Amino acid sequence: MTTERRTAIVTGAGQGIGRGIAMRLARDGLAVTLNDLPGGLGALEATAGEIEAAGGTCRVATGDVSRPEDVEALDSDHAAAFGGLDVMVANAGIAVTARFEDTTAEILDRTLAINVRGVFNCYKAASARMIEQGRGGRLIAAGSVSAHKGGEWQSAYVASKFAVRGLNQTVALELGKHGITANLYSPGVVKTPMWDAIDEVVTTTENTPRGSQFAKMLPNIALGRNAEPEDVARVVSFLASEDSAYVTGQSIVVDGGIYFV
Ligand code: NAD
């Protein structure tokens, strides 16, 4: 890696964990492209404004990670603007909350298209550029505790996250010779709009008070609290840094002590 300013792309940076990661990497001194779907443009611009006000360097780019052409444009526009790519954070993902009997093949396909093909597209575009640059790089993606263990209401999501863990391990094996590492951050319960939506579906279906599904998780967390996006962003900061140079193929569980690998 170089001593010039390092750069990163963060997908799904309009809200939640991706927003926290983008803000943290910018604070670490990286020049960051914040990506989300076109509907998230306003949120991206608001976050970019905060980063710039704090002295950081960033730009925004909309695009759908499930579409290879969008991700190729995301990568090439980023490199044109910032002179290269050192860190890809494939964070964008969806969680469709449904009992297995209500999970359709369409739900499964949509989940795999974003959560697995999205990471695949990001790893493909970024690794091709990193190999060409010849200075290594960091591939990082959102895993989950659901990449290690089944979970009720989440059959499609769990299938997608197990797939991401397998993909990440294989990419790590194949690209190590280029100095490229591939790692997942695997959160447990993070207070984001994704979890608000999970809670809403479960509590509506079971006719229980709003917020009770989220609250039900807390006794299972050793540290006794849910995560904030910043808790996850700290670990991504490490994975993006020189300090993680000898870590690859891993899923780093960041869950306050729910699941022990
Ligand atoms: P979120 O739903 O709050 O935010 C996800 C962002 O990704 C949204 O802004 C959304 O617009 C964007 N996005 C969705 N599809 C996209 C696409 N096709 N292209 C580009 N952007 C897209 O979710 P979050 O809680 O911040 O989760 C972020 C990642 O962390 C996800 O991969 C998720 O599976 C994972 N994760 C979250 C938790 C949690 O507790 N919240 C736990 C484990 C893993």
PDB file of C-alpha atoms and ligand atoms in Angstrom:
ATOM      1  CA  MET A   1       0.000   0.000   0.000  1.00  0.00           C
ATOM      2  CA  THR A   2       1.108   3.563  -0.597  1.00  0.00           C
ATOM      3  CA  THR A   3       1.757   6.481   1.698  1.00  0.00           C
ATOM      4  CA  GLU A   4      -0.573   8.629  -0.453  1.00  0.00           C
ATOM      5  CA  ARG A   5      -4.125   9.172   0.779  1.00  0.00           C
ATOM      6  CA  ARG A   6      -5.877   5.811   0.780  1.00  0.00           C
ATOM      7  CA  THR A   7      -9.393   5.562  -0.596  1.00  0.00           C
ATOM      8  CA  ALA A   8     -12.521   3.512   0.074  1.00  0.00           C
ATOM      9  CA  ILE A   9     -15.945   2.776  -1.381  1.00  0.00           C
ATOM     10  CA  VAL A  10     -18.779   2.060   1.077  1.00  0.00           C
ATOM     11  CA  THR A  11     -22.036   0.664  -0.354  1.00  0.00           C
ATOM     12  CA  GLY A  12     -25.372   1.149   1.382  1.00  0.00           C
ATOM     13  CA  ALA A  13     -23.959   4.264   3.067  1.00  0.00           C
ATOM     14  CA  GLY A  14     -27.228   6.214   3.142  1.00  0.00           C
ATOM     15  CA  GLN A  15     -28.164   5.039   6.624  1.00  0.00           C
ATOM     16  CA  GLY A  16     -27.398   2.627   9.426  1.00  0.00           C
ATOM     17  CA  ILE A  17     -24.107   0.732   9.573  1.00  0.00           C
ATOM     18  CA  GLY A  18     -22.880   1.888   6.145  1.00  0.00           C
ATOM     19  CA  ARG A  19     -23.303   5.513   7.119  1.00  0.00           C
ATOM     20  CA  GLY A  20     -21.343   4.883  10.336  1.00  0.00           C
ATOM     21  CA  ILE A  21     -18.557   3.122   8.417  1.00  0.00           C
ATOM     22  CA  ALA A  22     -18.271   5.902   5.820  1.00  0.00           C
ATOM     23  CA  MET A  23     -18.036   8.550   8.528  1.00  0.00           C
ATOM     24  CA  ARG A  24     -15.402   6.559  10.429  1.00  0.00           C
ATOM     25  CA  LEU A  25     -13.208   5.832   7.392  1.00  0.00           C
ATOM     26  CA  ALA A  26     -13.355   9.503   6.400  1.00  0.00           C
ATOM     27  CA  ARG A  27     -12.304  10.410   9.957  1.00  0.00           C
ATOM     28  CA  ASP A  28      -9.431   7.921   9.600  1.00  0.00           C
ATOM     29  CA  GLY A  29      -8.241  10.024   6.631  1.00  0.00           C
ATOM     30  CA  LEU A  30      -9.451   7.939   3.689  1.00  0.00           C
ATOM     31  CA  ALA A  31     -11.122   9.582   0.697  1.00  0.00           C
ATOM     32  CA  VAL A  32     -14.501   7.872   0.592  1.00  0.00           C
ATOM     33  CA  THR A  33     -17.210   7.302  -2.030  1.00  0.00           C
ATOM     34  CA  LEU A  34     -20.601   6.858  -0.393  1.00  0.00           C
ATOM     35  CA  ASN A  35     -22.988   4.697  -2.436  1.00  0.00           C
ATOM     36  CA  ASP A  36     -26.669   3.867  -2.070  1.00  0.00           C
ATOM     37  CA  LEU A  37     -29.716   3.369  -4.282  1.00  0.00           C
ATOM     38  CA  PRO A  38     -30.926   6.485  -6.167  1.00  0.00           C
ATOM     39  CA  GLY A  39     -33.704   6.950  -3.596  1.00  0.00           C
ATOM     40  CA  GLY A  40     -31.007   7.437  -0.940  1.00  0.00           C
ATOM     41  CA  LEU A  41     -29.339  10.388  -2.672  1.00  0.00           C
ATOM     42  CA  GLY A  42     -30.621  12.971  -0.173  1.00  0.00           C
ATOM     43  CA  ALA A  43     -29.353  10.911   2.769  1.00  0.00           C
ATOM     44  CA  LEU A  44     -25.986  10.400   1.076  1.00  0.00           C
ATOM     45  CA  GLU A  45     -25.623  14.120   0.456  1.00  0.00           C
ATOM     46  CA  ALA A  46     -26.492  14.936   4.059  1.00  0.00           C
ATOM     47  CA  THR A  47     -23.825  12.523   5.337  1.00  0.00           C
ATOM     48  CA  ALA A  48     -21.303  13.834   2.810  1.00  0.00           C
ATOM     49  CA  GLY A  49     -21.991  17.347   4.120  1.00  0.00           C
ATOM     50  CA  GLU A  50     -21.205  16.190   7.671  1.00  0.00           C
ATOM     51  CA  ILE A  51     -17.981  14.517   6.557  1.00  0.00           C
ATOM     52  CA  GLU A  52     -16.817  17.588   4.668  1.00  0.00           C
ATOM     53  CA  ALA A  53     -17.718  19.903   7.554  1.00  0.00           C
ATOM     54  CA  ALA A  54     -15.448  17.760   9.745  1.00  0.00           C
ATOM     55  CA  GLY A  55     -12.598  18.150   7.230  1.00  0.00           C
ATOM     56  CA  GLY A  56     -12.994  14.803   5.456  1.00  0.00           C
ATOM     57  CA  THR A  57     -12.883  14.059   1.728  1.00  0.00           C
ATOM     58  CA  CYS A  58     -15.777  12.250   0.068  1.00  0.00           C
ATOM     59  CA  ARG A  59     -18.135  12.032  -2.882  1.00  0.00           C
ATOM     60  CA  VAL A  60     -21.501  10.354  -3.434  1.00  0.00           C
ATOM     61  CA  ALA A  61     -22.522   7.892  -6.147  1.00  0.00           C
ATOM     62  CA  THR A  62     -25.866   6.178  -6.586  1.00  0.00           C
ATOM     63  CA  GLY A  63     -26.203   2.679  -8.026  1.00  0.00           C
ATOM     64  CA  ASP A  64     -27.645  -0.753  -7.352  1.00  0.00           C
ATOM     65  CA  VAL A  65     -25.027  -3.245  -6.127  1.00  0.00           C
ATOM     66  CA  SER A  66     -26.929  -6.171  -7.632  1.00  0.00           C
ATOM     67  CA  ARG A  67     -26.212  -4.774 -11.133  1.00  0.00           C
ATOM     68  CA  PRO A  68     -22.637  -5.461 -12.328  1.00  0.00           C
ATOM     69  CA  GLU A  69     -22.681  -2.418 -14.637  1.00  0.00           C
ATOM     70  CA  ASP A  70     -23.603  -0.139 -11.732  1.00  0.00           C
ATOM     71  CA  VAL A  71     -20.779  -1.505  -9.611  1.00  0.00           C
ATOM     72  CA  GLU A  72     -18.261  -1.234 -12.461  1.00  0.00           C
ATOM     73  CA  ALA A  73     -19.231   2.424 -12.883  1.00  0.00           C
ATOM     74  CA  LEU A  74     -19.041   2.944  -9.122  1.00  0.00           C
ATOM     75  CA  ASP A  75     -15.484   1.588  -9.121  1.00  0.00           C
ATOM     76  CA  SER A  76     -14.251   3.409 -12.237  1.00  0.00           C
ATOM     77  CA  ASP A  77     -15.775   6.779 -11.275  1.00  0.00           C
ATOM     78  CA  HIS A  78     -14.251   6.427  -7.803  1.00  0.00           C
ATOM     79  CA  ALA A  79     -10.800   5.670  -9.230  1.00  0.00           C
ATOM     80  CA  ALA A  80     -11.076   8.557 -11.695  1.00  0.00           C
ATOM     81  CA  ALA A  81     -11.984  10.948  -8.870  1.00  0.00           C
ATOM     82  CA  PHE A  82      -9.535   9.730  -6.220  1.00  0.00           C
ATOM     83  CA  GLY A  83      -6.725   8.103  -8.226  1.00  0.00           C
ATOM     84  CA  GLY A  84      -7.264   4.463  -7.178  1.00  0.00           C
ATOM     85  CA  LEU A  85      -9.030   2.135  -4.778  1.00  0.00           C
ATOM     86  CA  ASP A  86      -7.612   0.599  -1.594  1.00  0.00           C
ATOM     87  CA  VAL A  87     -10.672  -0.521   0.377  1.00  0.00           C
ATOM     88  CA  MET A  88     -14.023  -1.878  -0.801  1.00  0.00           C
ATOM     89  CA  VAL A  89     -16.716  -2.137   1.881  1.00  0.00           C
ATOM     90  CA  ALA A  90     -19.594  -4.169   0.430  1.00  0.00           C
ATOM     91  CA  ASN A  91     -22.073  -3.236   3.122  1.00  0.00           C
ATOM     92  CA  ALA A  92     -25.413  -2.944   1.281  1.00  0.00           C
ATOM     93  CA  GLY A  93     -27.890  -5.646   2.184  1.00  0.00           C
ATOM     94  CA  ILE A  94     -31.553  -6.388   2.827  1.00  0.00           C
ATOM     95  CA  ALA A  95     -33.376  -8.544   5.367  1.00  0.00           C
ATOM     96  CA  VAL A  96     -36.860  -9.721   4.452  1.00  0.00           C
ATOM     97  CA  THR A  97     -38.476 -10.849   7.691  1.00  0.00           C
ATOM     98  CA  ALA A  98     -40.846 -13.767   7.111  1.00  0.00           C
ATOM     99  CA  ARG A  99     -41.607 -17.189   8.521  1.00  0.00           C
ATOM    100  CA  PHE A 100     -40.225 -20.003   6.356  1.00  0.00           C
ATOM    101  CA  GLU A 101     -43.727 -20.959   5.191  1.00  0.00           C
ATOM    102  CA  ASP A 102     -44.230 -17.385   3.931  1.00  0.00           C
ATOM    103  CA  THR A 103     -40.789 -17.084   2.313  1.00  0.00           C
ATOM    104  CA  THR A 104     -41.291 -17.308  -1.432  1.00  0.00           C
ATOM    105  CA  ALA A 105     -38.753 -18.166  -4.102  1.00  0.00           C
ATOM    106  CA  GLU A 106     -39.026 -14.516  -5.187  1.00  0.00           C
ATOM    107  CA  ILE A 107     -37.993 -13.347  -1.697  1.00  0.00           C
ATOM    108  CA  LEU A 108     -35.056 -15.758  -1.770  1.00  0.00           C
ATOM    109  CA  ASP A 109     -33.951 -14.588  -5.238  1.00  0.00           C
ATOM    110  CA  ARG A 110     -34.214 -10.905  -4.326  1.00  0.00           C
ATOM    111  CA  THR A 111     -32.246 -11.432  -1.125  1.00  0.00           C
ATOM    112  CA  LEU A 112     -29.501 -13.389  -2.888  1.00  0.00           C
ATOM    113  CA  ALA A 113     -29.354 -10.797  -5.684  1.00  0.00           C
ATOM    114  CA  ILE A 114     -28.507  -7.987  -3.277  1.00  0.00           C
ATOM    115  CA  ASN A 115     -26.743  -9.737  -0.396  1.00  0.00           C
ATOM    116  CA  VAL A 116     -24.678 -12.255  -2.396  1.00  0.00           C
ATOM    117  CA  ARG A 117     -24.483 -10.983  -5.986  1.00  0.00           C
ATOM    118  CA  GLY A 118     -23.958  -7.474  -4.587  1.00  0.00           C
ATOM    119  CA  VAL A 119     -20.893  -8.578  -2.616  1.00  0.00           C
ATOM    120  CA  PHE A 120     -19.723 -10.667  -5.591  1.00  0.00           C
ATOM    121  CA  ASN A 121     -19.986  -7.637  -7.910  1.00  0.00           C
ATOM    122  CA  CYS A 122     -18.148  -5.395  -5.444  1.00  0.00           C
ATOM    123  CA  TYR A 123     -15.359  -7.927  -4.829  1.00  0.00           C
ATOM    124  CA  LYS A 124     -14.983  -8.526  -8.611  1.00  0.00           C
ATOM    125  CA  ALA A 125     -14.696  -4.879  -9.610  1.00  0.00           C
ATOM    126  CA  ALA A 126     -12.497  -3.901  -6.674  1.00  0.00           C
ATOM    127  CA  SER A 127     -10.125  -6.878  -6.889  1.00  0.00           C
ATOM    128  CA  ALA A 128      -9.587  -6.382 -10.638  1.00  0.00           C
ATOM    129  CA  ARG A 129      -8.548  -2.801  -9.951  1.00  0.00           C
ATOM    130  CA  MET A 130      -6.393  -3.753  -6.945  1.00  0.00           C
ATOM    131  CA  ILE A 131      -4.549  -6.417  -8.953  1.00  0.00           C
ATOM    132  CA  GLU A 132      -3.911  -3.902 -11.735  1.00  0.00           C
ATOM    133  CA  GLN A 133      -2.666  -1.304  -9.222  1.00  0.00           C
ATOM    134  CA  GLY A 134      -0.282  -3.897  -7.756  1.00  0.00           C
ATOM    135  CA  ARG A 135      -0.336  -2.565  -4.186  1.00  0.00           C
ATOM    136  CA  GLY A 136      -2.732  -5.006  -2.521  1.00  0.00           C
ATOM    137  CA  GLY A 137      -6.007  -3.946  -0.976  1.00  0.00           C
ATOM    138  CA  ARG A 138      -8.802  -4.685   1.425  1.00  0.00           C
ATOM    139  CA  LEU A 139     -12.059  -6.400   0.483  1.00  0.00           C
ATOM    140  CA  ILE A 140     -14.555  -6.121   3.323  1.00  0.00           C
ATOM    141  CA  ALA A 141     -18.207  -7.182   3.388  1.00  0.00           C
ATOM    142  CA  ALA A 142     -21.134  -7.286   5.783  1.00  0.00           C
ATOM    143  CA  GLY A 143     -21.584 -10.723   7.238  1.00  0.00           C
ATOM    144  CA  SER A 144     -23.738 -11.263  10.301  1.00  0.00           C
ATOM    145  CA  VAL A 145     -24.177 -13.603  13.213  1.00  0.00           C
ATOM    146  CA  SER A 146     -26.593 -15.060  10.638  1.00  0.00           C
ATOM    147  CA  ALA A 147     -23.518 -16.089   8.615  1.00  0.00           C
ATOM    148  CA  HIS A 148     -22.757 -18.559  11.428  1.00  0.00           C
ATOM    149  CA  LYS A 149     -26.083 -19.676  12.820  1.00  0.00           C
ATOM    150  CA  GLY A 150     -29.699 -20.044  11.691  1.00  0.00           C
ATOM    151  CA  GLY A 151     -32.242 -17.560  12.986  1.00  0.00           C
ATOM    152  CA  GLU A 152     -36.028 -17.580  13.104  1.00  0.00           C
ATOM    153  CA  TRP A 153     -37.905 -15.390  10.575  1.00  0.00           C
ATOM    154  CA  GLN A 154     -34.798 -15.060   8.406  1.00  0.00           C
ATOM    155  CA  SER A 155     -34.362 -18.151   6.190  1.00  0.00           C
ATOM    156  CA  ALA A 156     -33.525 -16.216   3.006  1.00  0.00           C
ATOM    157  CA  TYR A 157     -31.280 -13.793   4.876  1.00  0.00           C
ATOM    158  CA  VAL A 158     -29.388 -16.542   6.712  1.00  0.00           C
ATOM    159  CA  ALA A 159     -28.880 -18.440   3.443  1.00  0.00           C
ATOM    160  CA  SER A 160     -27.458 -15.275   1.883  1.00  0.00           C
ATOM    161  CA  LYS A 161     -25.069 -14.543   4.740  1.00  0.00           C
ATOM    162  CA  PHE A 162     -23.732 -18.124   4.869  1.00  0.00           C
ATOM    163  CA  ALA A 163     -23.087 -17.754   1.126  1.00  0.00           C
ATOM    164  CA  VAL A 164     -21.208 -14.503   1.664  1.00  0.00           C
ATOM    165  CA  ARG A 165     -18.973 -16.195   4.256  1.00  0.00           C
ATOM    166  CA  GLY A 166     -18.127 -18.981   1.797  1.00  0.00           C
ATOM    167  CA  LEU A 167     -17.475 -16.509  -1.007  1.00  0.00           C
ATOM    168  CA  ASN A 168     -15.250 -14.403   1.250  1.00  0.00           C
ATOM    169  CA  GLN A 169     -13.165 -17.408   2.350  1.00  0.00           C
ATOM    170  CA  THR A 170     -12.588 -18.484  -1.252  1.00  0.00           C
ATOM    171  CA  VAL A 171     -11.687 -15.010  -2.471  1.00  0.00           C
ATOM    172  CA  ALA A 172      -9.219 -14.726   0.441  1.00  0.00           C
ATOM    173  CA  LEU A 173      -7.554 -17.977  -0.619  1.00  0.00           C
ATOM    174  CA  GLU A 174      -7.280 -16.999  -4.275  1.00  0.00           C
ATOM    175  CA  LEU A 175      -6.248 -13.350  -3.926  1.00  0.00           C
ATOM    176  CA  GLY A 176      -3.794 -13.575  -1.022  1.00  0.00           C
ATOM    177  CA  LYS A 177      -0.926 -13.789  -3.507  1.00  0.00           C
ATOM    178  CA  HIS A 178      -1.798 -10.265  -4.674  1.00  0.00           C
ATOM    179  CA  GLY A 179      -1.641  -8.868  -1.135  1.00  0.00           C
ATOM    180  CA  ILE A 180      -5.424  -8.549  -1.113  1.00  0.00           C
ATOM    181  CA  THR A 181      -7.256  -9.526   2.079  1.00  0.00           C
ATOM    182  CA  ALA A 182     -10.955 -10.380   2.328  1.00  0.00           C
ATOM    183  CA  ASN A 183     -12.821 -10.209   5.622  1.00  0.00           C
ATOM    184  CA  LEU A 184     -16.350  -9.877   6.975  1.00  0.00           C
ATOM    185  CA  TYR A 185     -17.594  -7.848   9.904  1.00  0.00           C
ATOM    186  CA  SER A 186     -20.456  -9.826  11.401  1.00  0.00           C
ATOM    187  CA  PRO A 187     -22.759  -7.785  13.628  1.00  0.00           C
ATOM    188  CA  GLY A 188     -25.415  -9.076  15.985  1.00  0.00           C
ATOM    189  CA  VAL A 189     -28.129  -6.571  16.891  1.00  0.00           C
ATOM    190  CA  VAL A 190     -27.452  -3.052  15.642  1.00  0.00           C
ATOM    191  CA  LYS A 191     -30.010  -0.277  16.063  1.00  0.00           C
ATOM    192  CA  THR A 192     -30.637   0.702  12.441  1.00  0.00           C
ATOM    193  CA  PRO A 193     -33.673   1.071  10.147  1.00  0.00           C
ATOM    194  CA  MET A 194     -33.134  -2.619   9.200  1.00  0.00           C
ATOM    195  CA  TRP A 195     -33.800  -3.702  12.780  1.00  0.00           C
ATOM    196  CA  ASP A 196     -36.755  -1.295  13.081  1.00  0.00           C
ATOM    197  CA  ALA A 197     -38.290  -3.088  10.085  1.00  0.00           C
ATOM    198  CA  ILE A 198     -37.623  -6.551  11.563  1.00  0.00           C
ATOM    199  CA  ASP A 199     -39.249  -5.505  14.823  1.00  0.00           C
ATOM    200  CA  GLU A 200     -42.237  -4.041  12.989  1.00  0.00           C
ATOM    201  CA  VAL A 201     -42.945  -7.229  11.015  1.00  0.00           C
ATOM    202  CA  VAL A 202     -42.593  -9.583  13.981  1.00  0.00           C
ATOM    203  CA  THR A 203     -44.583  -7.476  16.432  1.00  0.00           C
ATOM    204  CA  THR A 204     -47.337  -6.805  13.885  1.00  0.00           C
ATOM    205  CA  THR A 205     -47.600 -10.513  13.003  1.00  0.00           C
ATOM    206  CA  GLU A 206     -47.589 -11.628  16.634  1.00  0.00           C
ATOM    207  CA  ASN A 207     -49.683  -8.710  17.877  1.00  0.00           C
ATOM    208  CA  THR A 208     -47.103  -7.754  20.494  1.00  0.00           C
ATOM    209  CA  PRO A 209     -45.973  -4.241  21.484  1.00  0.00           C
ATOM    210  CA  ARG A 210     -43.758  -2.396  18.989  1.00  0.00           C
ATOM    211  CA  GLY A 211     -40.144  -2.649  20.140  1.00  0.00           C
ATOM    212  CA  SER A 212     -40.656  -5.909  22.030  1.00  0.00           C
ATOM    213  CA  GLN A 213     -38.852  -8.092  19.474  1.00  0.00           C
ATOM    214  CA  PHE A 214     -35.825  -5.812  19.664  1.00  0.00           C
ATOM    215  CA  ALA A 215     -35.998  -5.817  23.490  1.00  0.00           C
ATOM    216  CA  LYS A 216     -36.184  -9.628  23.495  1.00  0.00           C
ATOM    217  CA  MET A 217     -32.674  -9.787  22.053  1.00  0.00           C
ATOM    218  CA  LEU A 218     -30.977  -7.812  24.819  1.00  0.00           C
ATOM    219  CA  PRO A 219     -30.802 -10.507  27.569  1.00  0.00           C
ATOM    220  CA  ASN A 220     -28.833 -12.704  25.138  1.00  0.00           C
ATOM    221  CA  ILE A 221     -26.053 -10.096  24.748  1.00  0.00           C
ATOM    222  CA  ALA A 222     -23.186 -10.504  27.244  1.00  0.00           C
ATOM    223  CA  LEU A 223     -22.437  -6.770  27.229  1.00  0.00           C
ATOM    224  CA  GLY A 224     -26.108  -6.061  27.956  1.00  0.00           C
ATOM    225  CA  ARG A 225     -26.755  -3.576  25.158  1.00  0.00           C
ATOM    226  CA  ASN A 226     -27.374  -3.501  21.428  1.00  0.00           C
ATOM    227  CA  ALA A 227     -24.693  -2.160  19.087  1.00  0.00           C
ATOM    228  CA  GLU A 228     -24.646   1.289  17.576  1.00  0.00           C
ATOM    229  CA  PRO A 229     -23.274   1.623  14.017  1.00  0.00           C
ATOM    230  CA  GLU A 230     -20.094   3.124  15.522  1.00  0.00           C
ATOM    231  CA  ASP A 231     -19.357  -0.147  17.367  1.00  0.00           C
ATOM    232  CA  VAL A 232     -19.235  -1.918  14.010  1.00  0.00           C
ATOM    233  CA  ALA A 233     -17.414   0.940  12.277  1.00  0.00           C
ATOM    234  CA  ARG A 234     -14.513   0.650  14.741  1.00  0.00           C
ATOM    235  CA  VAL A 235     -13.913  -2.928  13.659  1.00  0.00           C
ATOM    236  CA  VAL A 236     -14.184  -1.990   9.987  1.00  0.00           C
ATOM    237  CA  SER A 237     -11.637   0.757  10.630  1.00  0.00           C
ATOM    238  CA  PHE A 238      -9.230  -1.958  11.829  1.00  0.00           C
ATOM    239  CA  LEU A 239     -10.008  -4.254   8.876  1.00  0.00           C
ATOM    240  CA  ALA A 240      -9.384  -1.355   6.477  1.00  0.00           C
ATOM    241  CA  SER A 241      -6.088  -0.405   8.130  1.00  0.00           C
ATOM    242  CA  GLU A 242      -2.489  -1.571   7.820  1.00  0.00           C
ATOM    243  CA  ASP A 243      -2.871  -3.199  11.252  1.00  0.00           C
ATOM    244  CA  SER A 244      -5.029  -5.997   9.809  1.00  0.00           C
ATOM    245  CA  ALA A 245      -2.441  -6.920   7.159  1.00  0.00           C
ATOM    246  CA  TYR A 246      -2.153 -10.534   8.372  1.00  0.00           C
ATOM    247  CA  VAL A 247      -5.902 -11.174   8.813  1.00  0.00           C
ATOM    248  CA  THR A 248      -7.786 -12.709   5.895  1.00  0.00           C
ATOM    249  CA  GLY A 249     -10.714 -15.014   5.184  1.00  0.00           C
ATOM    250  CA  GLN A 250     -12.256 -14.215   8.550  1.00  0.00           C
ATOM    251  CA  SER A 251     -15.688 -13.285   9.783  1.00  0.00           C
ATOM    252  CA  ILE A 252     -15.132 -11.000  12.771  1.00  0.00           C
ATOM    253  CA  VAL A 253     -18.207 -11.266  14.965  1.00  0.00           C
ATOM    254  CA  VAL A 254     -19.104  -7.881  16.493  1.00  0.00           C
ATOM    255  CA  ASP A 255     -22.130  -8.736  18.615  1.00  0.00           C
ATOM    256  CA  GLY A 256     -21.343  -7.828  22.236  1.00  0.00           C
ATOM    257  CA  GLY A 257     -21.199 -11.540  23.074  1.00  0.00           C
ATOM    258  CA  ILE A 258     -24.133 -13.415  21.523  1.00  0.00           C
ATOM    259  CA  TYR A 259     -22.366 -16.020  19.426  1.00  0.00           C
ATOM    260  CA  PHE A 260     -18.890 -17.363  20.150  1.00  0.00           C
ATOM    261  CA  VAL A 261     -17.028 -18.499  17.037  1.00  0.00           C
TER     262      VAL A 261
HETATM  263  P1  NAD B   1     -30.210  -0.696   6.614  1.00  0.00           P
HETATM  264  O1  NAD B   1     -31.365  -1.358   5.944  1.00  0.00           O
HETATM  265  O2  NAD B   1     -30.476   0.204   7.752  1.00  0.00           O
HETATM  266  O3  NAD B   1     -29.303   0.053   5.525  1.00  0.00           O
HETATM  267  C1  NAD B   1     -28.919  -0.613   4.350  1.00  0.00           C
HETATM  268  C2  NAD B   1     -28.646   0.381   3.252  1.00  0.00           C
HETATM  269  O4  NAD B   1     -28.333  -0.369   2.055  1.00  0.00           O
HETATM  270  C3  NAD B   1     -29.870   1.240   2.923  1.00  0.00           C
HETATM  271  O5  NAD B   1     -29.503   2.607   2.869  1.00  0.00           O
HETATM  272  C4  NAD B   1     -30.319   0.722   1.558  1.00  0.00           C
HETATM  273  O6  NAD B   1     -30.920   1.693   0.728  1.00  0.00           O
HETATM  274  C5  NAD B   1     -29.008   0.225   0.971  1.00  0.00           C
HETATM  275  N1  NAD B   1     -29.241  -0.762  -0.102  1.00  0.00           N
HETATM  276  C6  NAD B   1     -30.151  -1.766  -0.120  1.00  0.00           C
HETATM  277  N2  NAD B   1     -30.112  -2.401  -1.303  1.00  0.00           N
HETATM  278  C7  NAD B   1     -29.149  -1.789  -2.041  1.00  0.00           C
HETATM  279  C8  NAD B   1     -28.652  -2.006  -3.350  1.00  0.00           C
HETATM  280  N3  NAD B   1     -29.154  -2.966  -4.128  1.00  0.00           N
HETATM  281  N4  NAD B   1     -27.664  -1.203  -3.804  1.00  0.00           N
HETATM  282  C9  NAD B   1     -27.151  -0.200  -3.018  1.00  0.00           C
HETATM  283  N5  NAD B   1     -27.598   0.027  -1.759  1.00  0.00           N
HETATM  284  C10 NAD B   1     -28.589  -0.751  -1.286  1.00  0.00           C
HETATM  285  O7  NAD B   1     -29.241  -1.900   7.087  1.00  0.00           O
HETATM  286  P2  NAD B   1     -28.086  -1.934   8.209  1.00  0.00           P
HETATM  287  O8  NAD B   1     -28.705  -2.441   9.465  1.00  0.00           O
HETATM  288  O9  NAD B   1     -27.328  -0.679   8.218  1.00  0.00           O
HETATM  289  O10 NAD B   1     -27.212  -3.141   7.638  1.00  0.00           O
HETATM  290  C11 NAD B   1     -26.071  -2.948   6.817  1.00  0.00           C
HETATM  291  C12 NAD B   1     -25.427  -4.309   6.548  1.00  0.00           C
HETATM  292  O11 NAD B   1     -25.118  -4.947   7.800  1.00  0.00           O
HETATM  293  C13 NAD B   1     -26.372  -5.277   5.803  1.00  0.00           C
HETATM  294  O12 NAD B   1     -25.633  -6.055   4.893  1.00  0.00           O
HETATM  295  C14 NAD B   1     -26.922  -6.139   6.912  1.00  0.00           C
HETATM  296  O13 NAD B   1     -27.328  -7.414   6.467  1.00  0.00           O
HETATM  297  C15 NAD B   1     -25.747  -6.224   7.862  1.00  0.00           C
HETATM  298  N6  NAD B   1     -26.130  -6.529   9.236  1.00  0.00           N
HETATM  299  C16 NAD B   1     -26.953  -5.714   9.970  1.00  0.00           C
HETATM  300  C17 NAD B   1     -27.295  -6.050  11.276  1.00  0.00           C
HETATM  301  C18 NAD B   1     -28.178  -5.203  12.138  1.00  0.00           C
HETATM  302  O14 NAD B   1     -28.458  -5.603  13.294  1.00  0.00           O
HETATM  303  N7  NAD B   1     -28.663  -4.057  11.721  1.00  0.00           N
HETATM  304  C19 NAD B   1     -26.806  -7.252  11.821  1.00  0.00           C
HETATM  305  C20 NAD B   1     -25.997  -8.066  11.045  1.00  0.00           C
HETATM  306  C21 NAD B   1     -25.647  -7.697   9.756  1.00  0.00           C
END
